[in-house]
Amino acid sequence: MAFGPFEIILLVVLAALVFFMFRNSRKRQAEARELQAKVVPGAKVMTNFGLFGTIESIDDEENRVELEVAPGTVVTVHRQTVARVIEPALVPAVDETADEVASEPEFGERIDTTPTDETPDTKKSED
């Protein structure tokens, strides 16, 4: 049984559609995983229905998120209604030691490179 050119083109188009369908499905799953990783207490989010708020707490068992939409006003929504993370929660920065801060100048900071007259050797010789 031989296939004509029309059947071959039809099979190629069908294979391309299936390929792109699986590829888009994987992209959506990766985006959903990335969004769920950003949904943490303290993050500012927007829901599917346009409500903006800050996440106060997350209940994984019940799939509920408590959002503070105004100071003192907390609403409970389903976790899947969180559509976008506007501002991720602030992660505390690693504290630098005093030596690292003193040795590394900030951008635009001038460093005094002129040698000083007093060194430990000259102090001892003056005495």
mmCIF file of C-alpha atoms in Angstrom:
data_model
loop_
_atom_site.group_PDB
_atom_site.id
_atom_site.type_symbol
_atom_site.label_atom_id
_atom_site.label_comp_id
_atom_site.label_asym_id
_atom_site.label_seq_id
_atom_site.Cartn_x
_atom_site.Cartn_y
_atom_site.Cartn_z
ATOM 1 C CA MET A 1 0.000 0.000 0.000
ATOM 2 C CA ALA A 2 1.647 3.194 -1.172
ATOM 3 C CA PHE A 3 1.008 6.625 0.258
ATOM 4 C CA GLY A 4 0.404 9.521 -2.072
ATOM 5 C CA PRO A 5 1.831 13.010 -1.561
ATOM 6 C CA PHE A 6 -1.367 14.225 0.109
ATOM 7 C CA GLU A 7 -1.243 11.489 2.780
ATOM 8 C CA ILE A 8 2.457 12.151 3.467
ATOM 9 C CA ILE A 9 1.851 15.893 3.900
ATOM 10 C CA LEU A 10 -1.099 15.148 6.184
ATOM 11 C CA LEU A 11 1.026 12.832 8.379
ATOM 12 C CA VAL A 12 3.858 15.401 8.583
ATOM 13 C CA VAL A 13 1.431 18.144 9.632
ATOM 14 C CA LEU A 14 -0.145 15.831 12.228
ATOM 15 C CA ALA A 15 3.289 14.929 13.631
ATOM 16 C CA ALA A 16 4.232 18.626 13.835
ATOM 17 C CA LEU A 17 1.007 19.437 15.700
ATOM 18 C CA VAL A 18 1.620 16.655 18.226
ATOM 19 C CA PHE A 19 5.232 17.790 18.717
ATOM 20 C CA PHE A 20 4.255 21.420 19.376
ATOM 21 C CA MET A 21 1.416 20.344 21.668
ATOM 22 C CA PHE A 22 3.805 18.385 23.924
ATOM 23 C CA ARG A 23 6.392 21.163 23.812
ATOM 24 C CA ASN A 24 3.888 23.825 24.903
ATOM 25 C CA SER A 25 2.598 21.534 27.644
ATOM 26 C CA ARG A 26 6.101 21.184 29.090
ATOM 27 C CA LYS A 27 6.609 24.959 28.956
ATOM 28 C CA ARG A 28 3.385 25.574 30.870
ATOM 29 C CA GLN A 29 4.336 22.988 33.486
ATOM 30 C CA ALA A 30 7.752 24.608 33.958
ATOM 31 C CA GLU A 31 6.163 28.058 34.298
ATOM 32 C CA ALA A 32 3.683 26.697 36.863
ATOM 33 C CA ARG A 33 6.518 25.142 38.908
ATOM 34 C CA GLU A 34 8.450 28.429 38.770
ATOM 35 C CA LEU A 35 5.384 30.384 39.919
ATOM 36 C CA GLN A 36 4.730 27.991 42.807
ATOM 37 C CA ALA A 37 8.359 28.344 43.915
ATOM 38 C CA LYS A 38 7.917 32.139 44.090
ATOM 39 C CA VAL A 39 4.636 31.920 46.033
ATOM 40 C CA VAL A 40 5.983 32.334 49.571
ATOM 41 C CA PRO A 41 4.857 34.450 52.533
ATOM 42 C CA GLY A 42 5.832 38.080 52.009
ATOM 43 C CA ALA A 43 5.543 38.034 48.211
ATOM 44 C CA LYS A 44 3.266 40.567 46.514
ATOM 45 C CA VAL A 45 0.928 38.802 44.092
ATOM 46 C CA MET A 46 -2.022 39.313 41.753
ATOM 47 C CA THR A 47 -4.898 36.827 41.544
ATOM 48 C CA ASN A 48 -6.743 35.674 38.412
ATOM 49 C CA PHE A 49 -9.553 38.105 39.174
ATOM 50 C CA GLY A 50 -7.281 41.144 39.623
ATOM 51 C CA LEU A 51 -6.959 41.303 43.414
ATOM 52 C CA PHE A 52 -3.532 42.494 44.556
ATOM 53 C CA GLY A 53 -2.113 41.596 47.952
ATOM 54 C CA THR A 54 0.759 40.320 50.046
ATOM 55 C CA ILE A 55 0.866 36.655 51.018
ATOM 56 C CA GLU A 56 0.518 36.253 54.779
ATOM 57 C CA SER A 57 0.395 32.450 55.008
ATOM 58 C CA ILE A 58 0.001 29.355 52.833
ATOM 59 C CA ASP A 59 -1.931 26.199 53.776
ATOM 60 C CA ASP A 60 -0.619 23.427 51.503
ATOM 61 C CA GLU A 61 -3.094 20.805 52.749
ATOM 62 C CA GLU A 62 -6.175 22.930 51.985
ATOM 63 C CA ASN A 63 -4.608 24.771 48.988
ATOM 64 C CA ARG A 64 -5.441 28.114 50.564
ATOM 65 C CA VAL A 65 -3.492 31.363 50.609
ATOM 66 C CA GLU A 66 -4.173 34.244 52.980
ATOM 67 C CA LEU A 67 -3.627 37.610 51.279
ATOM 68 C CA GLU A 68 -3.400 40.948 53.031
ATOM 69 C CA VAL A 69 -5.113 43.301 50.575
ATOM 70 C CA ALA A 70 -5.102 46.346 52.880
ATOM 71 C CA PRO A 71 -3.540 46.952 56.293
ATOM 72 C CA GLY A 72 -5.472 44.673 58.641
ATOM 73 C CA THR A 73 -7.661 43.155 55.870
ATOM 74 C CA VAL A 74 -6.849 39.514 55.128
ATOM 75 C CA VAL A 75 -8.753 37.423 52.568
ATOM 76 C CA THR A 76 -8.470 33.700 51.911
ATOM 77 C CA VAL A 77 -8.262 32.494 48.304
ATOM 78 C CA HIS A 78 -7.503 29.202 46.580
ATOM 79 C CA ARG A 79 -3.820 28.740 45.822
ATOM 80 C CA GLN A 80 -4.441 28.300 42.084
ATOM 81 C CA THR A 81 -5.999 31.763 41.821
ATOM 82 C CA VAL A 82 -2.562 33.338 42.324
ATOM 83 C CA ALA A 83 -1.751 34.298 38.738
ATOM 84 C CA ARG A 84 1.401 36.393 39.032
ATOM 85 C CA VAL A 85 4.088 37.307 41.524
ATOM 86 C CA ILE A 86 4.530 41.079 41.356
ATOM 87 C CA GLU A 87 7.425 41.377 43.839
ATOM 88 C CA PRO A 88 9.157 38.306 45.226
ATOM 89 C CA ALA A 89 9.665 38.096 48.970
ATOM 90 C CA LEU A 90 12.872 39.750 50.084
ATOM 91 C CA VAL A 91 15.547 37.231 50.928
ATOM 92 C CA PRO A 92 17.893 38.460 53.638
ATOM 93 C CA ALA A 93 21.318 39.169 52.202
ATOM 94 C CA VAL A 94 24.392 37.429 53.505
ATOM 95 C CA ASP A 95 26.093 39.633 56.082
ATOM 96 C CA GLU A 96 29.630 40.618 55.187
ATOM 97 C CA THR A 97 32.294 40.779 57.831
ATOM 98 C CA ALA A 98 33.763 44.135 58.809
ATOM 99 C CA ASP A 99 37.073 43.233 57.122
ATOM 100 C CA GLU A 100 35.352 42.519 53.786
ATOM 101 C CA VAL A 101 33.397 45.759 53.937
ATOM 102 C CA ALA A 102 36.505 47.796 54.777
ATOM 103 C CA SER A 103 38.634 46.214 52.048
ATOM 104 C CA GLU A 104 36.105 46.432 49.207
ATOM 105 C CA PRO A 105 35.265 49.994 48.122
ATOM 106 C CA GLU A 106 31.782 50.817 46.882
ATOM 107 C CA PHE A 107 31.301 51.894 43.279
ATOM 108 C CA GLY A 108 32.448 55.491 42.930
ATOM 109 C CA GLU A 109 34.132 55.557 46.345
ATOM 110 C CA ARG A 110 37.587 57.101 46.359
ATOM 111 C CA ILE A 111 40.386 55.257 48.045
ATOM 112 C CA ASP A 112 43.194 57.158 49.721
ATOM 113 C CA THR A 113 46.349 55.584 48.295
ATOM 114 C CA THR A 114 48.828 58.166 49.566
ATOM 115 C CA PRO A 115 51.392 56.627 51.890
ATOM 116 C CA THR A 116 51.336 57.785 55.463
ATOM 117 C CA ASP A 117 54.475 59.063 57.164
ATOM 118 C CA GLU A 118 54.026 56.905 60.211
ATOM 119 C CA THR A 119 54.682 53.204 59.894
ATOM 120 C CA PRO A 120 55.427 50.813 62.706
ATOM 121 C CA ASP A 121 59.134 50.862 61.756
ATOM 122 C CA THR A 122 59.433 54.665 61.849
ATOM 123 C CA LYS A 123 57.624 54.863 65.180
ATOM 124 C CA LYS A 124 60.132 52.498 66.781
ATOM 125 C CA SER A 125 63.141 54.359 65.362
ATOM 126 C CA GLU A 126 61.840 57.710 66.644
ATOM 127 C CA ASP A 127 61.681 56.411 70.231
#
